[in-house]
Amino acid sequence: MKIAKFGGSSVADAQQILKVVEIVKADPARRLVVVSAPGKRFSGDIKVTDLLIALANAVIAGRPYDDELSVVVGRYAEIQQALGLDTAIVQEIEADLRERIKNRSSNPAQFADTVKASGEDNNAKIIAKVFVNQGVPARYVDPKEAGMLLSDDFGNAQVLPESFENLATLKDQKDIVIFPGFFGYTRQGHVATFPRGGSDITGAILAAAVKAEVYENFTDVDSVFALDPRVLPGAPAIKLLTYREMRELSYAGFGVFHDEAIIPAVRAKIPICIKNTNCPAAPGTMIVAERKYEHGEITGIASADGFSTISLSKYMMNRELGFGRRLLQILEEEQLSFEHVPSGIDNMSVVLRSAPFTPEKEAHVLNRLQTELGVDDVTIEHGMSLVMIVGEGMRYAVGIAAKACAALANAGVNIEMINQGSSEISIMFGVKEVDRKQAIQALGHALLKVDK
Ligand code: ASP
């Protein structure tokens, strides 16, 4: 049995939904279909989830909300008309939304979740009808009825362990199951949603629950590329990668998945296949627990901006017991999560994401570090990019760092930090943001043999 999850752009309008029907029909193993809310139909379009958030905000603020409501209903009406479905379905959707608003909770986050969840819920209902109209026996399954139980962290809910056993029974459904992504119910029976993009989580949970042979994640790209083709055209597609490689690549900016989204599938060792709704014949990219690899082979090169470095120096630091602990303690108290801590004899640097630093926060943290750690010098520098070279084949391979460093040197890129060791399958470089593009291109030429 396969789980087929279709993201927002794959179910954005009637034409896309018909492609979904054809894809599911083409493989009898595709028995469980998870769908998102209608996404963007063209660049600049607005996702239904965002329209629903605007609607919920208007209601919470006590403003008139008829305009927001009619835009949402209009999106479904277009789908209904284009597919010649009964108009009653649009009336039901409007009534459903008004009902959710009428019975609203006084907790704004809880209420917003109820409204947001309607995007996937109503889309799943429509899509189940389209399947039936096209002669494919299918049925919408309510996450409540199926036992998708979540914690009550509204907008950021986590799956509860008993859900897996509950959902395992979906295996025995005779018709194809159309299951809405993104939400479930708390033990008290309230709607709760995962974080944004959470339909991927629903798919991964179902895949683990029914022990699927594969979790197919349909989106709008043919495959994952070894390097961002916008930065270096000609980068090869990745056919196969491991969960570990994907995790390292997505850490440094590969937008494949929200890596937390697929934890249930990773834990259950379910292979994940990324495929294109608009080109289902393309093989896509497969993500697996283990794979064979060539010695020295590089799988991908990723990069991300937005990092800062705090550099501390103190004479005789290496002899001072507890320095690192006190430093990290201060960062913890300041709610700053650290990414890397390269260190020397009398120096230590901490690489963090730049986003939490306001000028006030920066001054406050530097002052604490200076006074509480008694350092000789402490500075902070912003504007760093992390560049990661990733590949299972890098284990025990000699000379990759040398080749990478030579390529960066030839391109005139200064390496501010290098980190190899903790993970055997990646090398990380810190470079200035202004040098990032050049760094990636140089590494792509040297290590992935992309010419041009
Ligand atoms: N519709 C939700 C969102 O836009 C969830 C999803 O599509 O995965 O975040």
mmCIF file of N, CA and C in Angstrom, residues 282-407:
data_model
loop_
_atom_site.group_PDB
_atom_site.id
_atom_site.type_symbol
_atom_site.label_atom_id
_atom_site.label_comp_id
_atom_site.label_asym_id
_atom_site.label_seq_id
_atom_site.Cartn_x
_atom_site.Cartn_y
_atom_site.Cartn_z
ATOM 1 N N ALA A 282 8.063 11.115 -14.467
ATOM 2 C CA ALA A 282 9.447 11.323 -14.011
ATOM 3 C C ALA A 282 9.673 10.502 -12.739
ATOM 4 N N PRO A 283 10.859 9.879 -12.610
ATOM 5 C CA PRO A 283 11.050 8.963 -11.482
ATOM 6 C C PRO A 283 11.050 9.644 -10.108
ATOM 7 N N GLY A 284 11.355 10.935 -10.056
ATOM 8 C CA GLY A 284 11.354 11.630 -8.778
ATOM 9 C C GLY A 284 12.602 11.342 -7.967
ATOM 10 N N THR A 285 12.551 11.736 -6.706
ATOM 11 C CA THR A 285 13.690 11.504 -5.807
ATOM 12 C C THR A 285 13.236 10.603 -4.674
ATOM 13 N N MET A 286 14.008 9.566 -4.436
ATOM 14 C CA MET A 286 13.659 8.601 -3.390
ATOM 15 C C MET A 286 14.526 8.858 -2.158
ATOM 16 N N ILE A 287 13.911 8.859 -0.985
ATOM 17 C CA ILE A 287 14.669 9.080 0.249
ATOM 18 C C ILE A 287 14.504 7.828 1.114
ATOM 19 N N VAL A 288 15.623 7.219 1.476
ATOM 20 C CA VAL A 288 15.568 5.907 2.133
ATOM 21 C C VAL A 288 16.478 5.877 3.365
ATOM 22 N N ALA A 289 16.347 4.810 4.155
ATOM 23 C CA ALA A 289 17.160 4.699 5.372
ATOM 24 C C ALA A 289 18.626 4.415 5.032
ATOM 25 N N GLU A 290 18.858 3.500 4.134
ATOM 26 C CA GLU A 290 20.232 3.121 3.764
ATOM 27 C C GLU A 290 20.309 3.030 2.251
ATOM 28 N N ARG A 291 21.482 3.272 1.707
ATOM 29 C CA ARG A 291 21.648 3.087 0.272
ATOM 30 C C ARG A 291 23.099 2.736 -0.032
ATOM 31 N N LYS A 292 23.300 2.148 -1.192
ATOM 32 C CA LYS A 292 24.673 1.893 -1.654
ATOM 33 C C LYS A 292 25.213 3.210 -2.202
ATOM 34 N N TYR A 293 26.489 3.428 -2.036
ATOM 35 C CA TYR A 293 27.055 4.656 -2.589
ATOM 36 C C TYR A 293 28.462 4.400 -3.083
ATOM 37 N N GLU A 294 28.866 5.256 -3.972
ATOM 38 C CA GLU A 294 30.225 5.198 -4.524
ATOM 39 C C GLU A 294 31.152 5.894 -3.544
ATOM 40 N N HIS A 295 32.328 5.352 -3.383
ATOM 41 C CA HIS A 295 33.319 5.983 -2.521
ATOM 42 C C HIS A 295 33.651 7.385 -3.067
ATOM 43 N N GLY A 296 33.564 8.389 -2.233
ATOM 44 C CA GLY A 296 33.923 9.746 -2.646
ATOM 45 C C GLY A 296 32.808 10.522 -3.324
ATOM 46 N N GLU A 297 31.655 9.876 -3.482
ATOM 47 C CA GLU A 297 30.549 10.527 -4.207
ATOM 48 C C GLU A 297 29.906 11.655 -3.360
ATOM 49 N N ILE A 298 29.635 12.781 -3.999
ATOM 50 C CA ILE A 298 28.970 13.899 -3.313
ATOM 51 C C ILE A 298 27.498 13.879 -3.732
ATOM 52 N N THR A 299 26.597 13.979 -2.776
ATOM 53 C CA THR A 299 25.169 13.938 -3.119
ATOM 54 C C THR A 299 24.610 15.320 -3.414
ATOM 55 N N GLY A 300 24.981 16.285 -2.603
ATOM 56 C CA GLY A 300 24.416 17.613 -2.835
ATOM 57 C C GLY A 300 25.188 18.698 -2.109
ATOM 58 N N ILE A 301 24.962 19.901 -2.541
ATOM 59 C CA ILE A 301 25.599 21.070 -1.921
ATOM 60 C C ILE A 301 24.485 22.079 -1.623
ATOM 61 N N ALA A 302 24.377 22.463 -0.366
ATOM 62 C CA ALA A 302 23.296 23.386 0.020
ATOM 63 C C ALA A 302 23.894 24.596 0.719
ATOM 64 N N SER A 303 23.114 25.645 0.806
ATOM 65 C CA SER A 303 23.628 26.817 1.519
ATOM 66 C C SER A 303 22.485 27.659 2.051
ATOM 67 N N ALA A 304 22.778 28.368 3.120
ATOM 68 C CA ALA A 304 21.757 29.232 3.708
ATOM 69 C C ALA A 304 22.395 30.477 4.296
ATOM 70 N N ASP A 305 21.723 31.617 4.095
ATOM 71 C CA ASP A 305 22.173 32.877 4.701
ATOM 72 C C ASP A 305 21.602 32.996 6.117
ATOM 73 N N GLY A 306 21.965 34.085 6.764
ATOM 74 C CA GLY A 306 21.283 34.427 8.021
ATOM 75 C C GLY A 306 21.938 33.896 9.275
ATOM 76 N N PHE A 307 23.258 33.778 9.287
ATOM 77 C CA PHE A 307 23.932 33.319 10.505
ATOM 78 C C PHE A 307 24.852 34.416 11.040
ATOM 79 N N SER A 308 25.069 34.384 12.350
ATOM 80 C CA SER A 308 25.950 35.340 13.013
ATOM 81 C C SER A 308 26.965 34.568 13.834
ATOM 82 N N THR A 309 28.106 35.200 14.082
ATOM 83 C CA THR A 309 29.133 34.539 14.909
ATOM 84 C C THR A 309 29.494 35.430 16.085
ATOM 85 N N ILE A 310 29.411 34.874 17.282
ATOM 86 C CA ILE A 310 29.933 35.571 18.456
ATOM 87 C C ILE A 310 31.334 35.001 18.693
ATOM 88 N N SER A 311 32.336 35.861 18.711
ATOM 89 C CA SER A 311 33.714 35.387 18.931
ATOM 90 C C SER A 311 34.194 35.881 20.288
ATOM 91 N N LEU A 312 34.701 34.938 21.086
ATOM 92 C CA LEU A 312 35.185 35.294 22.422
ATOM 93 C C LEU A 312 36.652 34.911 22.536
ATOM 94 N N SER A 313 37.433 35.765 23.167
ATOM 95 C CA SER A 313 38.806 35.338 23.444
ATOM 96 C C SER A 313 39.149 35.668 24.893
ATOM 97 N N LYS A 314 39.910 34.751 25.481
ATOM 98 C CA LYS A 314 40.320 34.941 26.874
ATOM 99 C C LYS A 314 41.626 34.187 27.064
ATOM 100 N N TYR A 315 42.625 34.895 27.556
ATOM 101 C CA TYR A 315 43.928 34.264 27.748
ATOM 102 C C TYR A 315 43.785 33.109 28.735
ATOM 103 N N MET A 316 44.340 31.934 28.366
ATOM 104 C CA MET A 316 44.292 30.716 29.194
ATOM 105 C C MET A 316 42.894 30.080 29.256
ATOM 106 N N MET A 317 42.077 30.360 28.260
ATOM 107 C CA MET A 317 40.719 29.788 28.254
ATOM 108 C C MET A 317 40.736 28.259 28.375
ATOM 109 N N ASN A 318 41.701 27.644 27.740
ATOM 110 C CA ASN A 318 41.707 26.172 27.704
ATOM 111 C C ASN A 318 41.877 25.556 29.092
ATOM 112 N N ARG A 319 42.414 26.308 30.045
ATOM 113 C CA ARG A 319 42.625 25.769 31.400
ATOM 114 C C ARG A 319 41.429 26.040 32.316
ATOM 115 N N GLU A 320 40.488 26.838 31.810
ATOM 116 C CA GLU A 320 39.403 27.286 32.707
ATOM 117 C C GLU A 320 38.247 26.290 32.688
ATOM 118 N N LEU A 321 38.045 25.632 33.808
ATOM 119 C CA LEU A 321 37.005 24.614 33.884
ATOM 120 C C LEU A 321 35.616 25.267 33.874
ATOM 121 N N GLY A 322 34.755 24.815 32.981
ATOM 122 C CA GLY A 322 33.365 25.298 33.015
ATOM 123 C C GLY A 322 33.093 26.514 32.146
ATOM 124 N N PHE A 323 34.092 26.985 31.383
ATOM 125 C CA PHE A 323 33.881 28.186 30.566
ATOM 126 C C PHE A 323 32.766 27.947 29.531
ATOM 127 N N GLY A 324 32.887 26.818 28.828
ATOM 128 C CA GLY A 324 31.906 26.504 27.773
ATOM 129 C C GLY A 324 30.514 26.365 28.355
ATOM 130 N N ARG A 325 30.436 25.723 29.514
ATOM 131 C CA ARG A 325 29.110 25.536 30.120
ATOM 132 C C ARG A 325 28.490 26.880 30.484
ATOM 133 N N ARG A 326 29.297 27.753 31.060
ATOM 134 C CA ARG A 326 28.745 29.058 31.465
ATOM 135 C C ARG A 326 28.313 29.877 30.239
ATOM 136 N N LEU A 327 29.124 29.781 29.192
ATOM 137 C CA LEU A 327 28.775 30.498 27.953
ATOM 138 C C LEU A 327 27.420 30.009 27.417
ATOM 139 N N LEU A 328 27.291 28.692 27.331
ATOM 140 C CA LEU A 328 26.040 28.152 26.763
ATOM 141 C C LEU A 328 24.855 28.399 27.688
ATOM 142 N N GLN A 329 25.153 28.435 28.986
ATOM 143 C CA GLN A 329 24.096 28.728 29.964
ATOM 144 C C GLN A 329 23.522 30.136 29.719
ATOM 145 N N ILE A 330 24.426 31.089 29.491
ATOM 146 C CA ILE A 330 23.962 32.469 29.234
ATOM 147 C C ILE A 330 23.086 32.485 27.975
ATOM 148 N N LEU A 331 23.549 31.775 26.937
ATOM 149 C CA LEU A 331 22.768 31.758 25.696
ATOM 150 C C LEU A 331 21.400 31.117 25.937
ATOM 151 N N GLU A 332 21.395 30.059 26.740
ATOM 152 C CA GLU A 332 20.111 29.394 27.034
ATOM 153 C C GLU A 332 19.178 30.358 27.770
ATOM 154 N N GLU A 333 19.738 31.059 28.756
ATOM 155 C CA GLU A 333 18.898 32.005 29.506
ATOM 156 C C GLU A 333 18.363 33.121 28.607
ATOM 157 N N GLU A 334 19.127 33.440 27.571
ATOM 158 C CA GLU A 334 18.686 34.480 26.632
ATOM 159 C C GLU A 334 17.829 33.914 25.499
ATOM 160 N N GLN A 335 17.473 32.629 25.629
ATOM 161 C CA GLN A 335 16.626 31.972 24.611
ATOM 162 C C GLN A 335 17.275 31.979 23.233
ATOM 163 N N LEU A 336 18.602 31.832 23.209
ATOM 164 C CA LEU A 336 19.306 31.797 21.927
ATOM 165 C C LEU A 336 19.785 30.371 21.683
ATOM 166 N N SER A 337 19.342 29.803 20.590
ATOM 167 C CA SER A 337 19.751 28.442 20.267
ATOM 168 C C SER A 337 21.047 28.512 19.470
ATOM 169 N N PHE A 338 22.047 27.711 19.862
ATOM 170 C CA PHE A 338 23.308 27.785 19.115
ATOM 171 C C PHE A 338 23.368 26.681 18.074
ATOM 172 N N GLU A 339 24.124 26.940 17.012
ATOM 173 C CA GLU A 339 24.223 25.981 15.915
ATOM 174 C C GLU A 339 25.554 25.231 15.945
ATOM 175 N N HIS A 340 26.650 25.974 16.115
ATOM 176 C CA HIS A 340 27.977 25.355 16.112
ATOM 177 C C HIS A 340 28.866 26.109 17.083
ATOM 178 N N VAL A 341 29.845 25.386 17.644
ATOM 179 C CA VAL A 341 30.781 26.045 18.558
ATOM 180 C C VAL A 341 32.221 25.663 18.194
ATOM 181 N N PRO A 342 32.781 26.272 17.153
ATOM 182 C CA PRO A 342 34.189 25.994 16.860
ATOM 183 C C PRO A 342 35.057 26.629 17.953
ATOM 184 N N SER A 343 36.131 25.934 18.366
ATOM 185 C CA SER A 343 36.941 26.524 19.434
ATOM 186 C C SER A 343 38.432 26.334 19.184
ATOM 187 N N GLY A 344 39.226 27.213 19.832
ATOM 188 C CA GLY A 344 40.690 27.123 19.776
ATOM 189 C C GLY A 344 41.235 27.115 21.198
ATOM 190 N N ILE A 345 42.486 27.464 21.382
ATOM 191 C CA ILE A 345 43.089 27.388 22.727
ATOM 192 C C ILE A 345 42.548 28.504 23.625
ATOM 193 N N ASP A 346 42.610 29.716 23.087
ATOM 194 C CA ASP A 346 42.135 30.854 23.872
ATOM 195 C C ASP A 346 40.902 31.505 23.252
ATOM 196 N N ASN A 347 40.274 30.789 22.307
ATOM 197 C CA ASN A 347 39.124 31.377 21.600
ATOM 198 C C ASN A 347 37.974 30.396 21.528
ATOM 199 N N MET A 348 36.826 30.941 21.478
ATOM 200 C CA MET A 348 35.649 30.119 21.216
ATOM 201 C C MET A 348 34.695 30.982 20.390
ATOM 202 N N SER A 349 34.066 30.383 19.385
ATOM 203 C CA SER A 349 33.069 31.123 18.605
ATOM 204 C C SER A 349 31.760 30.371 18.709
ATOM 205 N N VAL A 350 30.705 31.100 18.628
ATOM 206 C CA VAL A 350 29.402 30.455 18.619
ATOM 207 C C VAL A 350 28.663 30.939 17.382
ATOM 208 N N VAL A 351 28.224 29.990 16.568
ATOM 209 C CA VAL A 351 27.458 30.349 15.374
ATOM 210 C C VAL A 351 25.975 30.204 15.715
ATOM 211 N N LEU A 352 25.231 31.259 15.468
ATOM 212 C CA LEU A 352 23.794 31.249 15.775
ATOM 213 C C LEU A 352 23.037 31.841 14.587
ATOM 214 N N ARG A 353 21.746 31.637 14.592
ATOM 215 C CA ARG A 353 20.941 32.295 13.561
ATOM 216 C C ARG A 353 20.815 33.775 13.924
ATOM 217 N N SER A 354 20.821 34.631 12.891
ATOM 218 C CA SER A 354 20.803 36.085 13.141
ATOM 219 C C SER A 354 19.422 36.590 13.543
ATOM 220 N N ALA A 355 18.382 35.858 13.157
ATOM 221 C CA ALA A 355 17.021 36.385 13.295
ATOM 222 C C ALA A 355 16.679 36.928 14.691
ATOM 223 N N PRO A 356 17.064 36.259 15.791
ATOM 224 C CA PRO A 356 16.615 36.796 17.094
ATOM 225 C C PRO A 356 17.322 38.070 17.545
ATOM 226 N N PHE A 357 18.375 38.508 16.832
ATOM 227 C CA PHE A 357 19.139 39.656 17.329
ATOM 228 C C PHE A 357 18.558 40.992 16.911
ATOM 229 N N THR A 358 17.997 41.707 17.879
ATOM 230 C CA THR A 358 17.705 43.125 17.669
ATOM 231 C C THR A 358 18.948 43.860 18.197
ATOM 232 N N PRO A 359 19.144 45.150 17.860
ATOM 233 C CA PRO A 359 20.317 45.849 18.398
ATOM 234 C C PRO A 359 20.352 45.802 19.937
ATOM 235 N N GLU A 360 19.184 45.888 20.587
ATOM 236 C CA GLU A 360 19.154 45.877 22.062
ATOM 237 C C GLU A 360 19.578 44.517 22.593
ATOM 238 N N LYS A 361 19.048 43.471 21.935
ATOM 239 C CA LYS A 361 19.361 42.110 22.383
ATOM 240 C C LYS A 361 20.859 41.860 22.250
ATOM 241 N N GLU A 362 21.398 42.319 21.137
ATOM 242 C CA GLU A 362 22.818 42.118 20.871
ATOM 243 C C GLU A 362 23.667 42.789 21.963
ATOM 244 N N ALA A 363 23.354 44.051 22.260
ATOM 245 C CA ALA A 363 24.131 44.790 23.260
ATOM 246 C C ALA A 363 24.021 44.099 24.622
ATOM 247 N N HIS A 364 22.827 43.652 24.945
ATOM 248 C CA HIS A 364 22.589 43.012 26.238
ATOM 249 C C HIS A 364 23.392 41.708 26.360
ATOM 250 N N VAL A 365 23.349 40.881 25.307
ATOM 251 C CA VAL A 365 24.045 39.588 25.352
ATOM 252 C C VAL A 365 25.558 39.801 25.423
ATOM 253 N N LEU A 366 26.067 40.726 24.609
ATOM 254 C CA LEU A 366 27.515 40.963 24.622
ATOM 255 C C LEU A 366 27.959 41.460 25.996
ATOM 256 N N ASN A 367 27.142 42.293 26.594
ATOM 257 C CA ASN A 367 27.469 42.816 27.913
ATOM 258 C C ASN A 367 27.503 41.687 28.947
ATOM 259 N N ARG A 368 26.542 40.798 28.892
ATOM 260 C CA ARG A 368 26.535 39.675 29.837
ATOM 261 C C ARG A 368 27.766 38.795 29.650
ATOM 262 N N LEU A 369 28.085 38.511 28.381
ATOM 263 C CA LEU A 369 29.233 37.637 28.118
ATOM 264 C C LEU A 369 30.518 38.291 28.634
ATOM 265 N N GLN A 370 30.629 39.585 28.383
ATOM 266 C CA GLN A 370 31.831 40.319 28.806
ATOM 267 C C GLN A 370 31.957 40.290 30.337
ATOM 268 N N THR A 371 30.901 40.635 31.016
ATOM 269 C CA THR A 371 31.023 40.777 32.470
ATOM 270 C C THR A 371 31.004 39.422 33.182
ATOM 271 N N GLU A 372 30.138 38.521 32.761
ATOM 272 C CA GLU A 372 30.009 37.270 33.518
ATOM 273 C C GLU A 372 31.107 36.260 33.197
ATOM 274 N N LEU A 373 31.690 36.370 31.992
ATOM 275 C CA LEU A 373 32.745 35.401 31.645
ATOM 276 C C LEU A 373 34.140 36.026 31.753
ATOM 277 N N GLY A 374 34.202 37.313 31.985
ATOM 278 C CA GLY A 374 35.491 37.995 32.136
ATOM 279 C C GLY A 374 36.403 37.820 30.934
ATOM 280 N N VAL A 375 35.847 37.872 29.742
ATOM 281 C CA VAL A 375 36.668 37.643 28.544
ATOM 282 C C VAL A 375 37.498 38.881 28.200
ATOM 283 N N ASP A 376 38.588 38.663 27.452
ATOM 284 C CA ASP A 376 39.400 39.803 27.011
ATOM 285 C C ASP A 376 38.695 40.550 25.896
ATOM 286 N N ASP A 377 37.999 39.777 25.074
ATOM 287 C CA ASP A 377 37.355 40.412 23.928
ATOM 288 C C ASP A 377 36.126 39.609 23.518
ATOM 289 N N VAL A 378 35.078 40.293 23.157
ATOM 290 C CA VAL A 378 33.905 39.609 22.603
ATOM 291 C C VAL A 378 33.302 40.474 21.512
ATOM 292 N N THR A 379 33.076 39.864 20.347
ATOM 293 C CA THR A 379 32.478 40.617 19.234
ATOM 294 C C THR A 379 31.412 39.752 18.572
ATOM 295 N N ILE A 380 30.558 40.412 17.835
ATOM 296 C CA ILE A 380 29.568 39.660 17.071
ATOM 297 C C ILE A 380 29.615 40.147 15.621
ATOM 298 N N GLU A 381 29.551 39.197 14.715
ATOM 299 C CA GLU A 381 29.561 39.559 13.301
ATOM 300 C C GLU A 381 28.357 38.913 12.628
ATOM 301 N N HIS A 382 27.682 39.679 11.804
ATOM 302 C CA HIS A 382 26.505 39.140 11.102
ATOM 303 C C HIS A 382 26.859 38.898 9.637
ATOM 304 N N GLY A 383 25.891 38.351 8.910
ATOM 305 C CA GLY A 383 26.077 38.222 7.464
ATOM 306 C C GLY A 383 26.886 37.005 7.062
ATOM 307 N N MET A 384 26.733 35.905 7.799
ATOM 308 C CA MET A 384 27.457 34.694 7.396
ATOM 309 C C MET A 384 26.494 33.690 6.751
ATOM 310 N N SER A 385 27.019 32.995 5.753
ATOM 311 C CA SER A 385 26.263 31.899 5.125
ATOM 312 C C SER A 385 26.925 30.585 5.495
ATOM 313 N N LEU A 386 26.124 29.563 5.623
ATOM 314 C CA LEU A 386 26.691 28.221 5.790
ATOM 315 C C LEU A 386 26.549 27.481 4.474
ATOM 316 N N VAL A 387 27.612 26.839 4.080
ATOM 317 C CA VAL A 387 27.608 26.055 2.845
ATOM 318 C C VAL A 387 27.930 24.619 3.236
ATOM 319 N N MET A 388 27.092 23.696 2.849
ATOM 320 C CA MET A 388 27.286 22.303 3.267
ATOM 321 C C MET A 388 27.503 21.416 2.053
ATOM 322 N N ILE A 389 28.502 20.572 2.159
ATOM 323 C CA ILE A 389 28.721 19.535 1.138
ATOM 324 C C ILE A 389 28.312 18.234 1.803
ATOM 325 N N VAL A 390 27.412 17.507 1.169
ATOM 326 C CA VAL A 390 26.823 16.344 1.831
ATOM 327 C C VAL A 390 26.925 15.103 0.936
ATOM 328 N N GLY A 391 27.227 13.968 1.537
ATOM 329 C CA GLY A 391 27.223 12.713 0.776
ATOM 330 C C GLY A 391 27.625 11.543 1.650
ATOM 331 N N GLU A 392 26.858 10.460 1.607
ATOM 332 C CA GLU A 392 27.233 9.250 2.342
ATOM 333 C C GLU A 392 28.607 8.783 1.877
ATOM 334 N N GLY A 393 28.892 8.998 0.582
ATOM 335 C CA GLY A 393 30.152 8.531 0.000
ATOM 336 C C GLY A 393 31.369 9.280 0.531
ATOM 337 N N MET A 394 31.133 10.332 1.344
ATOM 338 C CA MET A 394 32.273 11.089 1.865
ATOM 339 C C MET A 394 32.937 10.395 3.050
ATOM 340 N N ARG A 395 32.261 9.396 3.640
ATOM 341 C CA ARG A 395 32.888 8.657 4.740
ATOM 342 C C ARG A 395 34.218 8.100 4.263
ATOM 343 N N TYR A 396 35.227 8.325 5.000
ATOM 344 C CA TYR A 396 36.584 7.794 4.750
ATOM 345 C C TYR A 396 37.183 8.229 3.410
ATOM 346 N N ALA A 397 36.510 9.095 2.651
ATOM 347 C CA ALA A 397 37.096 9.498 1.366
ATOM 348 C C ALA A 397 38.142 10.580 1.621
ATOM 349 N N VAL A 398 39.295 10.400 1.042
ATOM 350 C CA VAL A 398 40.409 11.326 1.271
ATOM 351 C C VAL A 398 40.356 12.460 0.241
ATOM 352 N N GLY A 399 40.599 13.677 0.691
ATOM 353 C CA GLY A 399 40.853 14.760 -0.258
ATOM 354 C C GLY A 399 39.662 15.623 -0.643
ATOM 355 N N ILE A 400 38.463 15.338 -0.093
ATOM 356 C CA ILE A 400 37.306 16.167 -0.498
ATOM 357 C C ILE A 400 37.445 17.582 0.064
ATOM 358 N N ALA A 401 37.854 17.671 1.346
ATOM 359 C CA ALA A 401 38.014 19.005 1.934
ATOM 360 C C ALA A 401 39.083 19.780 1.171
ATOM 361 N N ALA A 402 40.153 19.089 0.775
ATOM 362 C CA ALA A 402 41.237 19.763 0.042
ATOM 363 C C ALA A 402 40.711 20.323 -1.279
ATOM 364 N N LYS A 403 39.946 19.489 -1.990
ATOM 365 C CA LYS A 403 39.398 19.933 -3.276
ATOM 366 C C LYS A 403 38.461 21.130 -3.071
ATOM 367 N N ALA A 404 37.624 21.033 -2.030
ATOM 368 C CA ALA A 404 36.657 22.108 -1.765
ATOM 369 C C ALA A 404 37.390 23.398 -1.405
ATOM 370 N N CYS A 405 38.404 23.277 -0.547
ATOM 371 C CA CYS A 405 39.130 24.482 -0.119
ATOM 372 C C CYS A 405 39.842 25.106 -1.319
ATOM 373 N N ALA A 406 40.416 24.256 -2.177
ATOM 374 C CA ALA A 406 41.119 24.779 -3.353
ATOM 375 C C ALA A 406 40.133 25.511 -4.261
ATOM 376 N N ALA A 407 38.939 24.916 -4.431
ATOM 377 C CA ALA A 407 37.942 25.550 -5.302
ATOM 378 C C ALA A 407 37.535 26.909 -4.737
#
